[in-house]
mmCIF file of C-alpha atoms and ligand atoms in Angstrom:
data_model
loop_
_atom_site.group_PDB
_atom_site.id
_atom_site.type_symbol
_atom_site.label_atom_id
_atom_site.label_comp_id
_atom_site.label_asym_id
_atom_site.label_seq_id
_atom_site.Cartn_x
_atom_site.Cartn_y
_atom_site.Cartn_z
ATOM 1 C CA MET A 1 0.000 0.000 0.000
ATOM 2 C CA ASN A 2 1.238 3.492 -0.697
ATOM 3 C CA GLU A 3 0.118 5.483 2.337
ATOM 4 C CA ARG A 4 1.548 8.687 0.851
ATOM 5 C CA PHE A 5 -1.102 8.643 -1.863
ATOM 6 C CA MET A 6 -4.154 8.150 0.257
ATOM 7 C CA LEU A 7 -6.664 10.730 -0.921
ATOM 8 C CA SER A 8 -9.569 11.706 1.274
ATOM 9 C CA ALA A 9 -13.013 10.575 0.112
ATOM 10 C CA PRO A 10 -13.899 14.030 -1.320
ATOM 11 C CA GLN A 11 -10.515 14.238 -3.077
ATOM 12 C CA THR A 12 -10.993 10.785 -4.559
ATOM 13 C CA GLY A 13 -14.446 11.804 -5.736
ATOM 14 C CA ARG A 14 -13.041 14.907 -7.434
ATOM 15 C CA PHE A 15 -10.237 12.881 -8.996
ATOM 16 C CA ARG A 16 -12.746 10.452 -10.532
ATOM 17 C CA ARG A 17 -15.045 13.226 -11.733
ATOM 18 C CA LYS A 18 -12.231 15.121 -13.434
ATOM 19 C CA LEU A 19 -10.918 12.020 -15.136
ATOM 20 C CA LEU A 20 -14.373 10.851 -16.293
ATOM 21 C CA GLU A 21 -15.321 14.296 -17.591
ATOM 22 C CA TRP A 22 -12.100 14.433 -19.555
ATOM 23 C CA PHE A 23 -12.696 10.919 -20.934
ATOM 24 C CA ARG A 24 -16.245 11.650 -22.074
ATOM 25 C CA ALA A 25 -15.080 14.786 -23.877
ATOM 26 C CA ASN A 26 -11.879 13.363 -25.382
ATOM 27 C CA LYS A 27 -12.216 9.619 -25.909
ATOM 28 C CA ARG A 28 -11.502 8.228 -29.319
ATOM 29 C CA SER A 29 -14.456 6.918 -31.243
ATOM 30 C CA LEU A 30 -13.725 3.191 -31.345
ATOM 31 C CA PRO A 31 -16.236 0.644 -32.644
ATOM 32 C CA TRP A 32 -16.356 -1.553 -29.523
ATOM 33 C CA ARG A 33 -17.209 1.508 -27.407
ATOM 34 C CA LYS A 34 -20.490 2.075 -29.205
ATOM 35 C CA GLN A 35 -22.459 -0.365 -27.051
ATOM 36 C CA LYS A 36 -21.903 -2.331 -23.868
ATOM 37 C CA ASP A 37 -22.168 -5.701 -25.582
ATOM 38 C CA TRP A 38 -19.558 -8.106 -24.213
ATOM 39 C CA TYR A 39 -18.627 -9.749 -27.537
ATOM 40 C CA PRO A 40 -17.099 -6.703 -29.317
ATOM 41 C CA ILE A 41 -15.391 -5.772 -26.032
ATOM 42 C CA TYR A 42 -14.028 -9.308 -25.723
ATOM 43 C CA LEU A 43 -12.700 -9.325 -29.300
ATOM 44 C CA ALA A 44 -11.100 -5.903 -28.838
ATOM 45 C CA GLU A 45 -9.481 -6.808 -25.523
ATOM 46 C CA ILE A 46 -7.878 -9.954 -26.941
ATOM 47 C CA ILE A 47 -6.732 -8.273 -30.152
ATOM 48 C CA LEU A 48 -5.326 -5.221 -28.354
ATOM 49 C CA GLN A 49 -3.139 -7.165 -25.912
ATOM 50 C CA GLN A 50 0.470 -6.156 -26.679
ATOM 51 C CA THR A 51 -0.821 -4.216 -29.692
ATOM 52 C CA THR A 52 -1.573 -0.550 -30.256
ATOM 53 C CA VAL A 53 -5.081 0.579 -31.208
ATOM 54 C CA GLU A 54 -3.736 1.671 -34.613
ATOM 55 C CA GLN A 55 -2.329 -1.797 -35.311
ATOM 56 C CA GLY A 56 -5.246 -3.690 -33.833
ATOM 57 C CA LEU A 57 -8.167 -1.754 -35.335
ATOM 58 C CA PRO A 58 -8.025 -3.290 -38.846
ATOM 59 C CA TYR A 59 -7.894 -6.752 -37.254
ATOM 60 C CA TYR A 60 -10.848 -5.961 -35.012
ATOM 61 C CA LYS A 61 -12.867 -4.858 -38.035
ATOM 62 C CA ALA A 62 -11.874 -7.978 -39.956
ATOM 63 C CA PHE A 63 -12.891 -10.267 -37.084
ATOM 64 C CA ILE A 64 -16.203 -8.590 -36.274
ATOM 65 C CA GLY A 65 -17.013 -8.538 -39.999
ATOM 66 C CA ARG A 66 -16.233 -12.204 -40.525
ATOM 67 C CA PHE A 67 -17.450 -13.490 -37.148
ATOM 68 C CA PRO A 68 -20.182 -11.075 -36.034
ATOM 69 C CA ALA A 69 -21.310 -13.284 -33.131
ATOM 70 C CA ILE A 70 -19.637 -15.722 -30.750
ATOM 71 C CA ASP A 71 -21.280 -18.691 -32.526
ATOM 72 C CA ASP A 72 -19.597 -17.668 -35.782
ATOM 73 C CA LEU A 73 -16.200 -17.554 -34.118
ATOM 74 C CA ALA A 74 -16.747 -20.866 -32.311
ATOM 75 C CA GLY A 75 -17.891 -22.530 -35.550
ATOM 76 C CA ALA A 76 -14.858 -21.392 -37.591
ATOM 77 C CA SER A 77 -11.834 -23.604 -38.236
ATOM 78 C CA GLN A 78 -8.629 -22.792 -36.377
ATOM 79 C CA GLN A 79 -6.935 -22.262 -39.730
ATOM 80 C CA ASP A 80 -9.475 -19.573 -40.707
ATOM 81 C CA VAL A 81 -8.963 -17.805 -37.384
ATOM 82 C CA LEU A 82 -5.164 -17.925 -37.687
ATOM 83 C CA LYS A 83 -5.344 -16.736 -41.276
ATOM 84 C CA LEU A 84 -7.329 -13.660 -40.247
ATOM 85 C CA TRP A 85 -4.863 -13.074 -37.404
ATOM 86 C CA GLN A 86 -1.857 -13.390 -39.730
ATOM 87 C CA GLY A 87 0.666 -10.580 -39.219
ATOM 88 C CA LEU A 88 -0.518 -9.586 -35.734
ATOM 89 C CA GLY A 89 1.905 -11.916 -33.905
ATOM 90 C CA TYR A 90 1.468 -13.667 -30.541
ATOM 91 C CA TYR A 91 -0.601 -16.345 -32.244
ATOM 92 C CA ALA A 92 -1.419 -18.072 -28.959
ATOM 93 C CA ARG A 93 -3.948 -15.256 -28.458
ATOM 94 C CA ALA A 94 -5.828 -16.290 -31.583
ATOM 95 C CA ARG A 95 -5.777 -19.987 -30.707
ATOM 96 C CA ASN A 96 -6.955 -19.290 -27.163
ATOM 97 C CA MET A 97 -9.659 -16.923 -28.364
ATOM 98 C CA HIS A 98 -10.939 -19.633 -30.674
ATOM 99 C CA LYS A 99 -10.858 -22.277 -27.907
ATOM 100 C CA ALA A 100 -12.584 -19.921 -25.466
ATOM 101 C CA ALA A 101 -15.304 -19.208 -28.036
ATOM 102 C CA GLY A 102 -16.070 -22.950 -28.188
ATOM 103 C CA ILE A 103 -16.283 -23.153 -24.388
ATOM 104 C CA LEU A 104 -18.500 -20.064 -24.159
ATOM 105 C CA VAL A 105 -20.937 -21.529 -26.677
ATOM 106 C CA ARG A 106 -20.953 -25.046 -25.212
ATOM 107 C CA GLU A 107 -20.877 -24.258 -21.497
ATOM 108 C CA TYR A 108 -22.137 -20.694 -21.068
ATOM 109 C CA HIS A 109 -24.977 -20.499 -23.629
ATOM 110 C CA GLY A 110 -22.894 -18.125 -25.754
ATOM 111 C CA ARG A 111 -22.406 -15.530 -23.012
ATOM 112 C CA PHE A 112 -19.359 -14.335 -21.131
ATOM 113 C CA PRO A 113 -19.495 -15.334 -17.427
ATOM 114 C CA ARG A 114 -20.166 -12.508 -14.990
ATOM 115 C CA ASP A 115 -18.086 -14.209 -12.326
ATOM 116 C CA TYR A 116 -14.424 -13.155 -12.216
ATOM 117 C CA GLU A 117 -13.119 -16.578 -11.145
ATOM 118 C CA GLN A 118 -15.056 -18.337 -13.897
ATOM 119 C CA ALA A 119 -13.767 -15.826 -16.459
ATOM 120 C CA LEU A 120 -10.191 -16.575 -15.382
ATOM 121 C CA LYS A 121 -10.680 -20.253 -16.249
ATOM 122 C CA LEU A 122 -11.176 -19.459 -19.936
ATOM 123 C CA PRO A 123 -8.156 -19.928 -22.229
ATOM 124 C CA GLY A 124 -6.277 -16.676 -22.782
ATOM 125 C CA ILE A 125 -8.113 -14.758 -20.045
ATOM 126 C CA GLY A 126 -5.831 -13.414 -17.312
ATOM 127 C CA PRO A 127 -6.595 -10.935 -14.512
ATOM 128 C CA TYR A 128 -6.197 -7.915 -16.773
ATOM 129 C CA THR A 129 -8.485 -9.166 -19.555
ATOM 130 C CA ALA A 130 -11.111 -10.499 -17.142
ATOM 131 C CA ALA A 131 -11.244 -7.154 -15.305
ATOM 132 C CA ALA A 132 -11.374 -5.185 -18.555
ATOM 133 C CA ILE A 133 -14.272 -7.202 -19.997
ATOM 134 C CA LEU A 134 -16.278 -7.498 -16.789
ATOM 135 C CA SER A 135 -15.947 -3.818 -15.895
ATOM 136 C CA GLN A 136 -16.871 -2.582 -19.360
ATOM 137 C CA ALA A 137 -19.587 -5.094 -20.218
ATOM 138 C CA TYR A 138 -21.134 -5.731 -16.781
ATOM 139 C CA ASN A 139 -20.042 -2.730 -14.682
ATOM 140 C CA ARG A 140 -18.112 -4.915 -12.257
ATOM 141 C CA VAL A 141 -15.781 -2.916 -9.986
ATOM 142 C CA LEU A 142 -12.466 -4.431 -11.090
ATOM 143 C CA ALA A 143 -9.533 -2.131 -11.771
ATOM 144 C CA VAL A 144 -7.324 -2.883 -14.761
ATOM 145 C CA VAL A 145 -3.611 -2.220 -14.873
ATOM 146 C CA ASP A 146 -1.898 -2.282 -18.241
ATOM 147 C CA GLY A 147 1.218 -0.420 -19.410
ATOM 148 C CA ASN A 148 -0.682 2.846 -19.780
ATOM 149 C CA VAL A 149 -2.276 2.635 -16.342
ATOM 150 C CA SER A 150 1.074 1.688 -14.753
ATOM 151 C CA ARG A 151 2.629 4.793 -16.238
ATOM 152 C CA VAL A 152 -0.137 7.094 -15.011
ATOM 153 C CA ILE A 153 -0.103 5.642 -11.496
ATOM 154 C CA THR A 154 3.683 5.574 -11.054
ATOM 155 C CA ARG A 155 3.753 9.230 -12.099
ATOM 156 C CA LEU A 156 0.875 10.122 -9.798
ATOM 157 C CA LEU A 157 2.839 8.572 -6.939
ATOM 158 C CA ALA A 158 6.294 9.641 -8.188
ATOM 159 C CA LEU A 159 7.092 5.967 -7.711
ATOM 160 C CA GLU A 160 10.633 5.285 -8.926
ATOM 161 C CA ASP A 161 10.703 1.533 -8.292
ATOM 162 C CA ASP A 162 11.229 -0.877 -11.172
ATOM 163 C CA ILE A 163 7.848 -1.582 -12.762
ATOM 164 C CA ARG A 164 9.015 -5.069 -13.782
ATOM 165 C CA ARG A 165 9.035 -6.065 -10.113
ATOM 166 C CA THR A 166 6.038 -7.938 -8.772
ATOM 167 C CA ASP A 167 5.842 -5.862 -5.586
ATOM 168 C CA THR A 168 5.760 -2.651 -7.648
ATOM 169 C CA GLN A 169 2.952 -4.057 -9.783
ATOM 170 C CA LYS A 170 1.036 -5.044 -6.650
ATOM 171 C CA ARG A 171 1.390 -1.534 -5.318
ATOM 172 C CA ILE A 172 0.138 -0.069 -8.587
ATOM 173 C CA GLN A 173 -2.809 -2.483 -8.593
ATOM 174 C CA HIS A 174 -3.630 -1.515 -5.028
ATOM 175 C CA VAL A 175 -3.781 2.176 -5.913
ATOM 176 C CA ALA A 176 -5.895 1.413 -9.000
ATOM 177 C CA ASP A 177 -8.289 -0.542 -6.750
ATOM 178 C CA LEU A 178 -8.575 2.469 -4.436
ATOM 179 C CA LEU A 179 -9.152 4.964 -7.213
ATOM 180 C CA ILE A 180 -11.614 3.127 -9.472
ATOM 181 C CA SER A 181 -15.085 4.632 -9.688
ATOM 182 C CA ARG A 182 -17.690 2.460 -7.978
ATOM 183 C CA LYS A 183 -20.400 3.865 -10.205
ATOM 184 C CA TYR A 184 -18.666 3.822 -13.600
ATOM 185 C CA PRO A 185 -15.859 1.261 -13.309
ATOM 186 C CA GLY A 186 -15.729 0.436 -17.024
ATOM 187 C CA ASP A 187 -15.488 4.080 -18.067
ATOM 188 C CA PHE A 188 -12.943 4.728 -15.331
ATOM 189 C CA ASN A 189 -10.705 1.893 -16.528
ATOM 190 C CA GLU A 190 -10.951 3.084 -20.092
ATOM 191 C CA ALA A 191 -10.293 6.654 -19.010
ATOM 192 C CA MET A 192 -7.063 5.696 -17.237
ATOM 193 C CA MET A 193 -5.881 3.751 -20.290
ATOM 194 C CA GLU A 194 -6.925 6.535 -22.648
ATOM 195 C CA LEU A 195 -5.127 9.119 -20.541
ATOM 196 C CA GLY A 196 -1.959 7.024 -20.718
ATOM 197 C CA ALA A 197 -2.322 6.609 -24.480
ATOM 198 C CA LEU A 198 -3.162 10.237 -25.347
ATOM 199 C CA VAL A 199 -1.819 12.535 -22.616
ATOM 200 C CA CYS A 200 0.443 10.767 -20.138
ATOM 201 C CA THR A 201 2.572 9.376 -22.938
ATOM 202 C CA PRO A 202 5.935 7.654 -22.359
ATOM 203 C CA ARG A 203 7.859 10.637 -23.736
ATOM 204 C CA ALA A 204 6.894 14.268 -23.297
ATOM 205 C CA PRO A 205 3.592 13.851 -21.427
ATOM 206 C CA ARG A 206 1.195 16.753 -22.028
ATOM 207 C CA CYS A 207 0.828 17.648 -18.367
ATOM 208 C CA GLY A 208 -0.733 21.032 -19.159
ATOM 209 C CA ALA A 209 -3.716 19.221 -20.717
ATOM 210 C CA CYS A 210 -3.968 16.552 -18.025
ATOM 211 C CA PRO A 211 -7.199 16.512 -15.989
ATOM 212 C CA ILE A 212 -5.465 15.027 -12.921
ATOM 213 C CA ARG A 213 -2.316 17.148 -12.987
ATOM 214 C CA PHE A 214 -2.970 18.657 -9.546
ATOM 215 C CA TYR A 215 -2.714 15.205 -7.986
ATOM 216 C CA CYS A 216 0.500 14.276 -9.792
ATOM 217 C CA ARG A 217 3.691 14.091 -7.757
ATOM 218 C CA ALA A 218 6.023 13.371 -10.677
ATOM 219 C CA ARG A 219 4.863 16.572 -12.346
ATOM 220 C CA ALA A 220 5.264 18.563 -9.118
ATOM 221 C CA GLN A 221 8.754 17.136 -8.578
ATOM 222 C CA GLY A 222 9.867 17.480 -12.219
ATOM 223 C CA LYS A 223 10.389 13.711 -12.555
ATOM 224 C CA THR A 224 8.094 12.781 -15.420
ATOM 225 C CA ALA A 225 11.032 12.010 -17.722
ATOM 226 C CA HIS A 226 12.416 9.369 -15.315
ATOM 227 C CA ILE A 227 9.190 7.680 -14.258
ATOM 228 C CA PRO A 228 8.250 4.919 -14.745
ATOM 229 C CA TYR A 229 11.574 3.153 -14.369
ATOM 230 C CA LYS A 230 11.829 -0.169 -16.173
ATOM 231 C CA SER A 231 14.954 -2.299 -15.822
ATOM 232 C CA PRO A 232 16.492 -3.523 -19.081
ATOM 233 C CA PRO A 233 14.885 -6.723 -20.385
ATOM 234 C CA SER A 234 16.848 -9.986 -20.275
ATOM 235 C CA PRO A 235 18.651 -10.526 -23.575
ATOM 236 C CA LYS A 236 16.742 -12.368 -26.272
ATOM 237 C CA LEU A 237 17.725 -15.839 -27.340
ATOM 238 C CA LYS A 238 19.600 -15.676 -30.645
ATOM 239 C CA GLN A 239 18.687 -18.148 -33.359
ATOM 240 C CA TYR A 240 20.029 -18.615 -36.894
ATOM 241 C CA HIS A 241 18.013 -20.375 -39.555
ATOM 242 C CA LEU A 242 18.081 -21.365 -43.161
ATOM 243 C CA VAL A 243 14.570 -21.142 -44.564
ATOM 244 C CA MET A 244 14.190 -23.527 -47.478
ATOM 245 C CA ILE A 245 11.756 -22.573 -50.200
ATOM 246 C CA ARG A 246 11.652 -25.863 -52.069
ATOM 247 C CA GLU A 247 10.123 -25.699 -55.483
ATOM 248 C CA ARG A 248 9.132 -28.785 -57.386
ATOM 249 C CA ASP A 249 7.062 -28.849 -60.527
ATOM 250 C CA SER A 250 5.955 -25.218 -59.880
ATOM 251 C CA ARG A 251 4.813 -26.100 -56.380
ATOM 252 C CA LEU A 252 6.279 -25.036 -53.029
ATOM 253 C CA LEU A 253 6.548 -27.158 -49.899
ATOM 254 C CA LEU A 254 4.653 -25.709 -46.942
ATOM 255 C CA GLN A 255 4.608 -27.303 -43.491
ATOM 256 C CA GLN A 256 2.455 -26.818 -40.432
ATOM 257 C CA ARG A 257 4.125 -26.253 -37.072
ATOM 258 C CA SER A 258 3.230 -28.495 -34.169
ATOM 259 C CA GLU A 259 0.343 -27.648 -31.849
ATOM 260 C CA ASP A 260 2.752 -26.643 -29.056
ATOM 261 C CA GLY A 261 5.231 -23.856 -28.585
ATOM 262 C CA LEU A 262 6.023 -20.733 -30.541
ATOM 263 C CA LEU A 263 3.777 -20.151 -33.573
ATOM 264 C CA ALA A 264 1.859 -23.369 -32.884
ATOM 265 C CA GLY A 265 -0.469 -24.340 -35.708
ATOM 266 C CA MET A 266 0.945 -21.735 -38.107
ATOM 267 C CA TRP A 267 2.418 -22.658 -41.470
ATOM 268 C CA GLY A 268 5.881 -22.014 -42.884
ATOM 269 C CA PHE A 269 8.717 -23.419 -44.955
ATOM 270 C CA PRO A 270 11.150 -26.127 -43.841
ATOM 271 C CA VAL A 271 13.895 -24.747 -41.637
ATOM 272 C CA ARG A 272 17.400 -25.801 -40.737
ATOM 273 C CA ALA A 273 19.193 -24.360 -37.696
ATOM 274 C CA VAL A 274 22.770 -23.201 -38.338
ATOM 275 C CA SER A 275 25.452 -21.297 -36.425
ATOM 276 C CA GLU A 276 25.990 -17.547 -36.625
ATOM 277 C CA LYS A 277 29.265 -18.165 -38.472
ATOM 278 C CA GLU A 278 27.581 -20.379 -41.044
ATOM 279 C CA LEU A 279 24.831 -17.870 -41.641
ATOM 280 C CA LYS A 280 27.376 -15.136 -42.297
ATOM 281 C CA ASN A 281 29.202 -17.151 -44.912
ATOM 282 C CA PRO A 282 27.133 -17.907 -48.031
ATOM 283 C CA GLU A 283 29.865 -20.231 -49.373
ATOM 284 C CA GLU A 284 29.477 -22.477 -46.339
ATOM 285 C CA LEU A 285 25.746 -22.391 -46.813
ATOM 286 C CA LYS A 286 26.072 -23.740 -50.297
ATOM 287 C CA GLU A 287 27.800 -26.752 -48.791
ATOM 288 C CA ILE A 288 25.180 -27.083 -46.105
ATOM 289 C CA ALA A 289 22.299 -26.824 -48.565
ATOM 290 C CA PHE A 290 21.553 -30.464 -49.026
ATOM 291 C CA LYS A 291 21.688 -30.496 -52.825
ATOM 292 C CA ARG A 292 24.010 -27.827 -54.092
ATOM 293 C CA ALA A 293 22.982 -28.361 -57.706
ATOM 294 C CA LEU A 294 19.435 -27.378 -56.842
ATOM 295 C CA LEU A 295 20.308 -24.178 -55.096
ATOM 296 C CA LYS A 296 18.955 -21.366 -57.230
ATOM 297 C CA LYS A 297 19.429 -18.306 -55.008
ATOM 298 C CA ILE A 298 20.312 -17.286 -51.468
ATOM 299 C CA SER A 299 18.941 -14.157 -49.850
ATOM 300 C CA SER A 300 20.922 -11.635 -47.828
ATOM 301 C CA PRO A 301 20.509 -12.078 -44.061
ATOM 302 C CA MET A 302 17.044 -11.161 -42.760
ATOM 303 C CA ARG A 303 15.883 -10.593 -39.215
ATOM 304 C CA HIS A 304 12.689 -11.083 -37.283
ATOM 305 C CA VAL A 305 12.370 -10.297 -33.594
ATOM 306 C CA TYR A 306 9.897 -12.183 -31.420
ATOM 307 C CA SER A 307 9.172 -11.399 -27.773
ATOM 308 C CA HIS A 308 11.987 -13.711 -26.564
ATOM 309 C CA ILE A 309 13.877 -14.618 -29.720
ATOM 310 C CA ASP A 310 16.055 -12.627 -32.090
ATOM 311 C CA LEU A 311 15.998 -14.636 -35.307
ATOM 312 C CA LYS A 312 18.428 -14.109 -38.171
ATOM 313 C CA TYR A 313 17.958 -16.129 -41.313
ATOM 314 C CA ARG A 314 18.632 -16.485 -44.977
ATOM 315 C CA VAL A 315 16.215 -17.863 -47.510
ATOM 316 C CA LEU A 316 17.362 -20.557 -49.879
ATOM 317 C CA TRP A 317 15.411 -21.078 -53.075
ATOM 318 C CA LEU A 318 15.859 -24.692 -54.061
ATOM 319 C CA ARG A 319 14.525 -25.953 -57.331
ATOM 320 C CA GLU A 320 14.103 -29.686 -57.234
ATOM 321 C CA PRO A 321 13.636 -32.101 -60.125
ATOM 322 C CA LYS A 322 10.625 -34.409 -60.076
ATOM 323 C CA GLU A 323 12.744 -37.506 -59.507
ATOM 324 C CA SER A 324 13.749 -36.291 -56.023
ATOM 325 C CA ALA A 325 10.181 -36.942 -54.922
ATOM 326 C CA ARG A 326 11.223 -39.964 -52.899
ATOM 327 C CA ASP A 327 11.959 -38.069 -49.705
ATOM 328 C CA LYS A 328 9.395 -38.244 -46.957
ATOM 329 C CA GLU A 329 9.046 -34.577 -46.020
ATOM 330 C CA LYS A 330 5.798 -33.826 -44.251
ATOM 331 C CA GLY A 331 3.732 -30.961 -45.596
ATOM 332 C CA CYS A 332 1.798 -29.853 -48.659
ATOM 333 C CA TRP A 333 3.176 -29.094 -52.101
ATOM 334 C CA LEU A 334 1.149 -26.080 -53.184
ATOM 335 C CA GLN A 335 0.932 -23.772 -56.134
ATOM 336 C CA ARG A 336 2.001 -20.246 -55.282
ATOM 337 C CA HIS A 337 -1.551 -18.827 -55.307
ATOM 338 C CA GLU A 338 -2.745 -21.599 -52.962
ATOM 339 C CA LEU A 339 -0.428 -20.307 -50.232
ATOM 340 C CA GLU A 340 -2.678 -17.270 -49.867
ATOM 341 C CA SER A 341 -5.274 -19.242 -47.928
ATOM 342 C CA TYR A 342 -2.755 -20.578 -45.367
ATOM 343 C CA PRO A 343 -1.806 -18.713 -42.146
ATOM 344 C CA ILE A 344 1.932 -18.199 -42.599
ATOM 345 C CA HIS A 345 3.965 -16.652 -39.801
ATOM 346 C CA LYS A 346 5.630 -13.301 -40.378
ATOM 347 C CA ALA A 347 9.295 -14.315 -40.762
ATOM 348 C CA HIS A 348 8.298 -16.739 -43.504
ATOM 349 C CA LEU A 349 5.964 -14.234 -45.125
ATOM 350 C CA LYS A 350 9.045 -12.037 -45.531
ATOM 351 C CA ALA A 351 10.832 -15.058 -47.034
ATOM 352 C CA LEU A 352 7.934 -15.510 -49.441
ATOM 353 C CA GLU A 353 8.087 -11.835 -50.448
ATOM 354 C CA TRP A 354 11.770 -12.292 -51.226
ATOM 355 C CA PHE A 355 10.959 -15.397 -53.294
ATOM 356 C CA ASP A 356 8.253 -13.538 -55.231
ATOM 357 C CA LYS A 357 10.700 -10.775 -56.121
ATOM 358 C CA GLN A 358 13.357 -13.246 -57.228
ATOM 359 C CA SER A 359 11.013 -15.343 -59.269
ATOM 360 C CA THR A 360 9.602 -12.380 -61.180
ATOM 361 C CA SER A 361 12.940 -10.628 -61.787
HETATM 362 S S1 LIG B 401 0.355 15.473 -14.865
HETATM 363 FE FE1 LIG B 401 1.618 14.731 -16.510
HETATM 364 S S2 LIG B 401 2.807 13.047 -15.662
HETATM 365 FE FE2 LIG B 401 1.134 13.489 -14.248
HETATM 366 S S3 LIG B 401 -0.473 12.055 -14.821
HETATM 367 FE FE3 LIG B 401 -0.865 13.949 -15.925
HETATM 368 S S4 LIG B 401 0.197 13.722 -17.890
HETATM 369 FE FE4 LIG B 401 0.963 12.144 -16.511
#
């Protein structure tokens, strides 16, 4: 608990009023805000995890257009869901959303549970998402803390502790629980997030336009540039790959990843792990490429960064004669246009773009 930030009841009331007034006058017009129906809110909350509104909005529109009700989403194939999600990353969100849709239809008559504990049992629903949906759709008094809210609260408190630490997060959550409006919890949560997105921005916050500036210690102490403090992330795992685009009889080999782990269920090209030294040296790669005679082109090094992995890779275009069809590679040999209906993960989409340029030049 942060005793230093205990506001009196009248002060807390004024704080909420100022923030809510600002929100009602300044909030962005977003499609899931138009009604208090849980399904659009649910879709938006899942899509917007680790994604900005600008990036997520086209995906939200695509999903609500294709699957306008929970039954439509539950009845879709996983491949269709992943295909629509393609390019947004963190594909576990899409798989979990699809699984949760099935559970909601089968076990909850197509509704989202009002009970917080039950909501937490659904795939892909953690404390943040449960609180966000339940407060907005059902007016439950549950405070949400995301990156935007953490920033606003640490600045309000002038809290210089590392926001990666669990005890700091608990402290932030505690203050959010104290501040949340009992009457308009959904609007309050959205207002805090909107303030963080539009006014209390990571760099150069617009304190002069902030409705809660008179409560803000970081502003009073001139510390907004240093708060919140976030310790450097642990270094990403480095991986080096050869991505094989194997062409046979005008068809390309595409493989589906297993149902577990990174990019589960997505599609891509066969991959071979190599060392950093091997990746840097195209001559060595020609030796590594299993049939040198078939090697048509090698790309320059490419890079794709995942949340925990820094991947560097080159693409090898291998043209194979029909008689090499004896090998037992798993996957589908597809014509180029057929690849469009498969959910291909981003690093391999970049590989495919490279292939398209090479094959038309
Ligand atoms: S006064 Fe400035 S730093 Fe404080 S909450 Fe408002 S925008 Fe953020």
